PDB file of C-alpha atoms in Angstrom:
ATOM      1  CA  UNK A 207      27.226   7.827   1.138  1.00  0.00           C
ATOM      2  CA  UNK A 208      26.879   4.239   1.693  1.00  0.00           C
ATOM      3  CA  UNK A 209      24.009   2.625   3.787  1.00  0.00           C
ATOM      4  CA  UNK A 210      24.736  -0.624   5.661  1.00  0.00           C
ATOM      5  CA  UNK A 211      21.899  -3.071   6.685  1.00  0.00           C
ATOM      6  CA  UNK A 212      22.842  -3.456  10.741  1.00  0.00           C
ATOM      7  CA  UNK A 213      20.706  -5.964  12.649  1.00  0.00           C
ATOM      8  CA  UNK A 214      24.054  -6.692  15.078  1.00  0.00           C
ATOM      9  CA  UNK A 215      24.600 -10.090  14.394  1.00  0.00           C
ATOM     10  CA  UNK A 216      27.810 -11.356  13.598  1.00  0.00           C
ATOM     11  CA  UNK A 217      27.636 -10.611   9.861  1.00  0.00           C
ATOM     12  CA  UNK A 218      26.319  -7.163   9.643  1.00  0.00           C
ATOM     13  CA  UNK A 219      28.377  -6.152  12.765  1.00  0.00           C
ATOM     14  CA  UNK A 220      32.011  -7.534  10.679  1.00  0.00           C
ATOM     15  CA  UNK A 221      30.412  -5.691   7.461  1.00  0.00           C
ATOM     16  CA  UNK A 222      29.811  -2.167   9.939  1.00  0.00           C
ATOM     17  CA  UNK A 223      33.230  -2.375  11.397  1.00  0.00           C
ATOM     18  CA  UNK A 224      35.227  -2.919   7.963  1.00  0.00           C
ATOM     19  CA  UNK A 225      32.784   0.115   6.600  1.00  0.00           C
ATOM     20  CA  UNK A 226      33.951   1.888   9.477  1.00  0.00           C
ATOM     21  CA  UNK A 227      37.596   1.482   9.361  1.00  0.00           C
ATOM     22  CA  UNK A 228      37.316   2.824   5.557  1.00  0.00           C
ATOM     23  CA  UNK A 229      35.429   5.990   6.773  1.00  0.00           C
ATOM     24  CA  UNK A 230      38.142   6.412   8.866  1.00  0.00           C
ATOM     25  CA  UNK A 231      40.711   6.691   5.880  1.00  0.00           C
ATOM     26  CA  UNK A 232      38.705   7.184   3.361  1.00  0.00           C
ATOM     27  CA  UNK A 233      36.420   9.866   4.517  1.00  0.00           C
ATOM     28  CA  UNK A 234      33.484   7.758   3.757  1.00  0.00           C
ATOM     29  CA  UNK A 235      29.796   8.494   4.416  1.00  0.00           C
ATOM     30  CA  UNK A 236      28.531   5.453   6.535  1.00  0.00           C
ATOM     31  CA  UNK A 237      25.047   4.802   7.723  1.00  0.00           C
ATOM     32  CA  UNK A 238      23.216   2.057   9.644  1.00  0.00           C
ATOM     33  CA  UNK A 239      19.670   1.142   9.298  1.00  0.00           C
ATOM     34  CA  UNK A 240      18.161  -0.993  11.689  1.00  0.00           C
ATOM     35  CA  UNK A 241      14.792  -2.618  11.808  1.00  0.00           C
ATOM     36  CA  UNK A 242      13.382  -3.664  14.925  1.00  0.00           C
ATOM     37  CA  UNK A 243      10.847  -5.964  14.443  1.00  0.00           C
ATOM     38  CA  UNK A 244       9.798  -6.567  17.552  1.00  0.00           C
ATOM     39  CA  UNK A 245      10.025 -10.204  17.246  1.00  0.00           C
ATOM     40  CA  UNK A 246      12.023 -11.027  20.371  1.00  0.00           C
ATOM     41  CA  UNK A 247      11.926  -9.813  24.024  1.00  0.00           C
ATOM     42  CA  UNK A 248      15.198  -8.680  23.316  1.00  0.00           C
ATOM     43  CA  UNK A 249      14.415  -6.644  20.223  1.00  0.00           C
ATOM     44  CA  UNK A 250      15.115  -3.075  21.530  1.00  0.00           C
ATOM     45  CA  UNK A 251      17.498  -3.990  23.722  1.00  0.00           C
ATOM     46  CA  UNK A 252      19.186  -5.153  20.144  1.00  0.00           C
ATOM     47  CA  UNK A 253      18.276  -1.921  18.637  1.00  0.00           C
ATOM     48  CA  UNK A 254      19.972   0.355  21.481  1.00  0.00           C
ATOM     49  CA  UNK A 255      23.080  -2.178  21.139  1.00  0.00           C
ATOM     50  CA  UNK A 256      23.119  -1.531  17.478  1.00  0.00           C
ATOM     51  CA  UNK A 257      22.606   2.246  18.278  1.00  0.00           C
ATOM     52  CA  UNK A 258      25.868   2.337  21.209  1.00  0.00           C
ATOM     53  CA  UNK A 259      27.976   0.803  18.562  1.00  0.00           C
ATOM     54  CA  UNK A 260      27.201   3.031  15.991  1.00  0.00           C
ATOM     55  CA  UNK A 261      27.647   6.014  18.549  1.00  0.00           C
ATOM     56  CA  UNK A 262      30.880   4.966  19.140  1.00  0.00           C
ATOM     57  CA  UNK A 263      31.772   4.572  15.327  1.00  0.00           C
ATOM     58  CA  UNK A 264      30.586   7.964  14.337  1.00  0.00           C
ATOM     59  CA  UNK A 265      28.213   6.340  12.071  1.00  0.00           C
ATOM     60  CA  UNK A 266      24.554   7.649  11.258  1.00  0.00           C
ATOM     61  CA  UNK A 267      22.131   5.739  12.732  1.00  0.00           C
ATOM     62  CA  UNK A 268      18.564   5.203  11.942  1.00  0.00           C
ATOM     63  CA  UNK A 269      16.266   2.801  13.476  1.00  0.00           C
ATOM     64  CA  UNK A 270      12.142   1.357  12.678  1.00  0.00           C
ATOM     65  CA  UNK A 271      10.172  -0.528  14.350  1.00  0.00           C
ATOM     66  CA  UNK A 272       7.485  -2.743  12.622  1.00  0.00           C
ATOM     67  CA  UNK A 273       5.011  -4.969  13.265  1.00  0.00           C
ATOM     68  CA  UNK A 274       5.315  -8.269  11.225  1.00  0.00           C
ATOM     69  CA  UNK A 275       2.155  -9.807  10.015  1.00  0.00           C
ATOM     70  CA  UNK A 276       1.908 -13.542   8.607  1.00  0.00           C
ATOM     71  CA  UNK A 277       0.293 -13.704   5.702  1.00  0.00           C
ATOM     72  CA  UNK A 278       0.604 -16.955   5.089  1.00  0.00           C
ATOM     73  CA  UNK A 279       4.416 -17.049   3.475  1.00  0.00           C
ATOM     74  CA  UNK A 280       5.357 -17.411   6.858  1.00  0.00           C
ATOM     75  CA  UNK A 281       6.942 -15.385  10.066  1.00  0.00           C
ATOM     76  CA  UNK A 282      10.779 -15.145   8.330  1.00  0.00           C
ATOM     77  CA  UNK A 283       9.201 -14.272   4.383  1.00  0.00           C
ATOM     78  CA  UNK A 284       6.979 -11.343   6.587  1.00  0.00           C
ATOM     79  CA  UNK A 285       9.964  -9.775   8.342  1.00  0.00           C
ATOM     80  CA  UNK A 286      12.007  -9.962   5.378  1.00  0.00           C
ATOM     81  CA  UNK A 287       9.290  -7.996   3.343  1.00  0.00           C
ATOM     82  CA  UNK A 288       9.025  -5.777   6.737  1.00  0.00           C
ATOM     83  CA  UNK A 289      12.912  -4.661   5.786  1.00  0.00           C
ATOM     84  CA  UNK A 290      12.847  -4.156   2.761  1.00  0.00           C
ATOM     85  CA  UNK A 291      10.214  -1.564   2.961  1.00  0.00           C
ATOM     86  CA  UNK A 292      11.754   0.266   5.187  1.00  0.00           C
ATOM     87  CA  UNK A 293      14.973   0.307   3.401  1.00  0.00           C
ATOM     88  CA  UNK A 294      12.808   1.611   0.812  1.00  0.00           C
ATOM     89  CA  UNK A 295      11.564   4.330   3.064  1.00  0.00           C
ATOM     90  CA  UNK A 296      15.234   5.804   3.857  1.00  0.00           C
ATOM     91  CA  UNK A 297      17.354   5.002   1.272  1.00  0.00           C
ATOM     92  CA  UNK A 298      17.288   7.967  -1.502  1.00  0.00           C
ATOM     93  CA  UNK A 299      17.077   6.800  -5.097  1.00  0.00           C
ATOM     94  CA  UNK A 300      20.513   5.745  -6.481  1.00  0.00           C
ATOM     95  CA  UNK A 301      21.345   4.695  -3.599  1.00  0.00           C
ATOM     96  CA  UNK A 302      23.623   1.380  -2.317  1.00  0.00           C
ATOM     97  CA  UNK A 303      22.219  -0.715   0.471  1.00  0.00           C
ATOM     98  CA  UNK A 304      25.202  -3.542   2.160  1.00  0.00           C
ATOM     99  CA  UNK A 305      23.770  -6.284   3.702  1.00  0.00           C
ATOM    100  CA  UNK A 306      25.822  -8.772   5.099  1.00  0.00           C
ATOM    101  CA  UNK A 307      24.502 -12.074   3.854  1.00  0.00           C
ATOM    102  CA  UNK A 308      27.230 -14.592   4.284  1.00  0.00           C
ATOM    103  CA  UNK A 309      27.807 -18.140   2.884  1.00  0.00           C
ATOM    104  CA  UNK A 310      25.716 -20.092   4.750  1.00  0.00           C
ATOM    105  CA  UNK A 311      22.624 -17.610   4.246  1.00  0.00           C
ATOM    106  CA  UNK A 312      23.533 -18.434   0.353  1.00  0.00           C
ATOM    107  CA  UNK A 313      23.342 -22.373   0.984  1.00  0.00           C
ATOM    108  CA  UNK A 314      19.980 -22.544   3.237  1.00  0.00           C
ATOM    109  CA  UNK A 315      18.450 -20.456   0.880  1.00  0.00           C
ATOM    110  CA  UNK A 316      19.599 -22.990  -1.907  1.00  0.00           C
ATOM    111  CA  UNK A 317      18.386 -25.819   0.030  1.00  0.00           C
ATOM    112  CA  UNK A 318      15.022 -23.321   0.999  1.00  0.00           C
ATOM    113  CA  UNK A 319      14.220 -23.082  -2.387  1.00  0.00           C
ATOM    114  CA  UNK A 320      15.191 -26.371  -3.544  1.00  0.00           C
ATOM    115  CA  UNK A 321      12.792 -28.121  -1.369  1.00  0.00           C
ATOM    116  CA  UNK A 322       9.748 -25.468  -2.291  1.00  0.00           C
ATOM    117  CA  UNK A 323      10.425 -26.864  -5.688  1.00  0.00           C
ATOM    118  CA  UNK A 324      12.007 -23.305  -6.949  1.00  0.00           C
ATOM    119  CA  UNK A 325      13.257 -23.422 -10.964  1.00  0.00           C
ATOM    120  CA  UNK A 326      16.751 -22.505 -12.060  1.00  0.00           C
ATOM    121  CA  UNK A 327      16.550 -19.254 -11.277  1.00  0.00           C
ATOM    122  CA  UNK A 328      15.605 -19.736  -7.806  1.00  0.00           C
ATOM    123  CA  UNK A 329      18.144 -22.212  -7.073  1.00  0.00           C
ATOM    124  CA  UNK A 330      20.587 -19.012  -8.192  1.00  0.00           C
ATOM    125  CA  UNK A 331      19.934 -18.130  -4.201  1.00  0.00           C
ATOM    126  CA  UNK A 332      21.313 -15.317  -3.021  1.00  0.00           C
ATOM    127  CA  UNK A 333      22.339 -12.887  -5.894  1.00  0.00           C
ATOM    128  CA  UNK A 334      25.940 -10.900  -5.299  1.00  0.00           C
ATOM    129  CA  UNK A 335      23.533  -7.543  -6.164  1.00  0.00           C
ATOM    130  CA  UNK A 336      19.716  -7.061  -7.178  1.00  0.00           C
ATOM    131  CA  UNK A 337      17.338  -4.155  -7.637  1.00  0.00           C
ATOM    132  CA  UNK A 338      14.725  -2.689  -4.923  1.00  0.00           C
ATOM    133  CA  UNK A 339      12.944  -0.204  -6.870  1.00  0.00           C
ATOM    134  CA  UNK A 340      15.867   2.712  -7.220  1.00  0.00           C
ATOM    135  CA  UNK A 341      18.084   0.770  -4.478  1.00  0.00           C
ATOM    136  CA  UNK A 342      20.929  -1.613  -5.415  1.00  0.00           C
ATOM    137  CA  UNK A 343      21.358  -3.859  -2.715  1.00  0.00           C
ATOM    138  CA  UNK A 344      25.342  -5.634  -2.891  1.00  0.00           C
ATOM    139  CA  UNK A 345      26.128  -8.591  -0.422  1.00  0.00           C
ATOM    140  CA  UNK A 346      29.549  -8.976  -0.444  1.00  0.00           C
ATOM    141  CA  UNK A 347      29.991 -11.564   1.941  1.00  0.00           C
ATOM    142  CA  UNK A 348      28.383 -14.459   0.198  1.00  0.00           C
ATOM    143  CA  UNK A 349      31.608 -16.014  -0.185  1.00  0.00           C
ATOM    144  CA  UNK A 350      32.487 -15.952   3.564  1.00  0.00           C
ATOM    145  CA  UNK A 351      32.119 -18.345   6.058  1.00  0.00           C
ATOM    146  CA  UNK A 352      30.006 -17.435   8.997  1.00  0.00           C
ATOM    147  CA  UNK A 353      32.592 -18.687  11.291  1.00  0.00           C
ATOM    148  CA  UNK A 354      35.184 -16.218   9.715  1.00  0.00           C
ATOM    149  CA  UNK A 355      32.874 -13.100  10.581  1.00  0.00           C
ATOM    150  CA  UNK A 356      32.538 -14.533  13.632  1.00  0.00           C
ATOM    151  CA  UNK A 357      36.466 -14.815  14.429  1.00  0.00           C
ATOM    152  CA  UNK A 358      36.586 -11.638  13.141  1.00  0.00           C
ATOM    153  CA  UNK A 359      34.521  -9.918  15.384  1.00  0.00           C
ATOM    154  CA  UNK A 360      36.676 -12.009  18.333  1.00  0.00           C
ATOM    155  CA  UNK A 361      39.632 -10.724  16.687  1.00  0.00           C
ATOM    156  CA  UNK A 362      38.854  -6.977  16.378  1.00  0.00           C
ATOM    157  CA  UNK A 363      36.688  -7.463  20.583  1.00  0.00           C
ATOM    158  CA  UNK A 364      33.659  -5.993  18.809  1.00  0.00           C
ATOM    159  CA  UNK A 365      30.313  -7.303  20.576  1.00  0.00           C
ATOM    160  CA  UNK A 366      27.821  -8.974  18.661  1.00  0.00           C
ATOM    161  CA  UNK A 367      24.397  -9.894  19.046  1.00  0.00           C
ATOM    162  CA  UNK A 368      23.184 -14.176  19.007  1.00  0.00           C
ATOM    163  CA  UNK A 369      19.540 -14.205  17.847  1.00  0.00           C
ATOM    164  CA  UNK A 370      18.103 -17.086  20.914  1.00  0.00           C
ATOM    165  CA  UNK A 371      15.844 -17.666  17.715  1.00  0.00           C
ATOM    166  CA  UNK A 372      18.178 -18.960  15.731  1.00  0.00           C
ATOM    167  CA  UNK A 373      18.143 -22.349  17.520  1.00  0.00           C
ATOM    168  CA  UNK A 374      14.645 -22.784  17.252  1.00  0.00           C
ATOM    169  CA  UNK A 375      13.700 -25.599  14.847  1.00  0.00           C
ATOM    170  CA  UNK A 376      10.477 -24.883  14.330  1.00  0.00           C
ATOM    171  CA  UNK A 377      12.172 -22.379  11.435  1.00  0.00           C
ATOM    172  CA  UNK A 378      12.925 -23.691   8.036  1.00  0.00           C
ATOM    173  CA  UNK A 379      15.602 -22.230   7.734  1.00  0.00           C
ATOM    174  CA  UNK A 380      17.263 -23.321  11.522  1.00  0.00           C
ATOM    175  CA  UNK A 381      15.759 -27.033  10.931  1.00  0.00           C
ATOM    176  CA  UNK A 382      17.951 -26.739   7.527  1.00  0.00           C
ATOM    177  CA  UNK A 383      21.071 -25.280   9.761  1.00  0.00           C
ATOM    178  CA  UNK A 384      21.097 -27.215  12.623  1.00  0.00           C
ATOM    179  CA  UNK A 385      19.612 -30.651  11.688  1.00  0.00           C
ATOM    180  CA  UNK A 386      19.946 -31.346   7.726  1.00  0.00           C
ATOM    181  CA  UNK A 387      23.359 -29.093   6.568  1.00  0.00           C
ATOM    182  CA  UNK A 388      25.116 -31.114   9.565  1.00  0.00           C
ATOM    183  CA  UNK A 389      24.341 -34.078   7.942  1.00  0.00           C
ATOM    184  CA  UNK A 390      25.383 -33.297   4.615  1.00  0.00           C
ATOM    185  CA  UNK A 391      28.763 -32.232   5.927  1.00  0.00           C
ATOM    186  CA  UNK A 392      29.566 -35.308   7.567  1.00  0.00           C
ATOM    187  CA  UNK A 393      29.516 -36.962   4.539  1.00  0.00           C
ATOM    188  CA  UNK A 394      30.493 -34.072   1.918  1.00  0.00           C
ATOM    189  CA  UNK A 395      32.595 -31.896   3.964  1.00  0.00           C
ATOM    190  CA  UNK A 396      33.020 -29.467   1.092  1.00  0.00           C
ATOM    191  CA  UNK A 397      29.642 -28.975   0.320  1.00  0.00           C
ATOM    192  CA  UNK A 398      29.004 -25.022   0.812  1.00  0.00           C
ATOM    193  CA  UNK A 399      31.951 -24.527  -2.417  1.00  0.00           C
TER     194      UNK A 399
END
């Protein structure tokens, strides 16, 4: 059985549908998780887009809803911690969580950490695999371009969901993608390698 992390963004939705097509000739055991979070006025309409798709896929679906408190780490550190409870909540020990973290997740969380003043271990970022409790969690996209998932999910017509949030600068990690990483590319074009 393999559970996949499915928020319907452009990542998870690419990492779904390639999970998908091996159920189909593999006779594979997919599931989706979801976690509304209740964030965005959009949020269940997002969770009944992730739930059609999955429909259609003949994949297990489960969805949460949670109520994100900041505690101070801020808004992005709470829902994060929000997931992965729940993931701890349905995924049986032994278990294998996908989440589709791509290559610019990996290089904003560099930078994230970086400027929090993180040691060598934190500037590791994103780790390929880790541990949560009897969960492994693998992200096999980290290598991947965000704009590849994307044309993938143009190539294959699959619909996707675009987070509104993820243009507001107010967020770390959306000041880092949209204002700094720009920058650096300009002049280092091959930075995210």
């Amino acid at each position: 059985k393999i559970f996949i992390a499915y928020s319907g963004g452009p990542d998870s939705t690419a990492l779904i549908y390639i999970f998908a097509d091996l159920m189909n000739s593999n006779k594979l055991d997919v599931e989706a998780i979801h976690v509304n979070h209740g964030l965005h006025k959009d949020a269940d309409l997002w969770e009944s887009h992730c739930s059609d798709f999955c429909s259609a896929h003949d994949i297990s679906f489960y969805a949460e809803r949670v109520h994100v408190k900041n505690v101070g780490d801020g808004i992005e550190s709470a829902a994060r911690e929000s997931r992965y409870r729940v993931f701890e909540k349905y995924l049986p020990p032994s278990s294998v969580l996908f989440v589709g973290h791509h290559l610019e997740d990996q290089v904003e969380t560099f930078f994230l950490r970086l400027m929090r003043g993180a040691g060598l271990k934190g500037l590791r970022s994103i780790s390929k695999s880790r541990s949560l409790g009897e969960v492994t969690i693998i992200r096999p996209l980290l290598k991947i371009s965000r704009s590849r998932l994307e044309d993938y999910a143009r190539q294959h017509n699959i619909s996707t969901i675009e987070d509104s949030s993820n243009s507001d600068l107010s967020l770390d990690r959306n000041f880092l993608r949209h204002q700094v990483l720009p920058m650096l590319e300009s002049r280092w074009p091959g930075y995210r390698k």
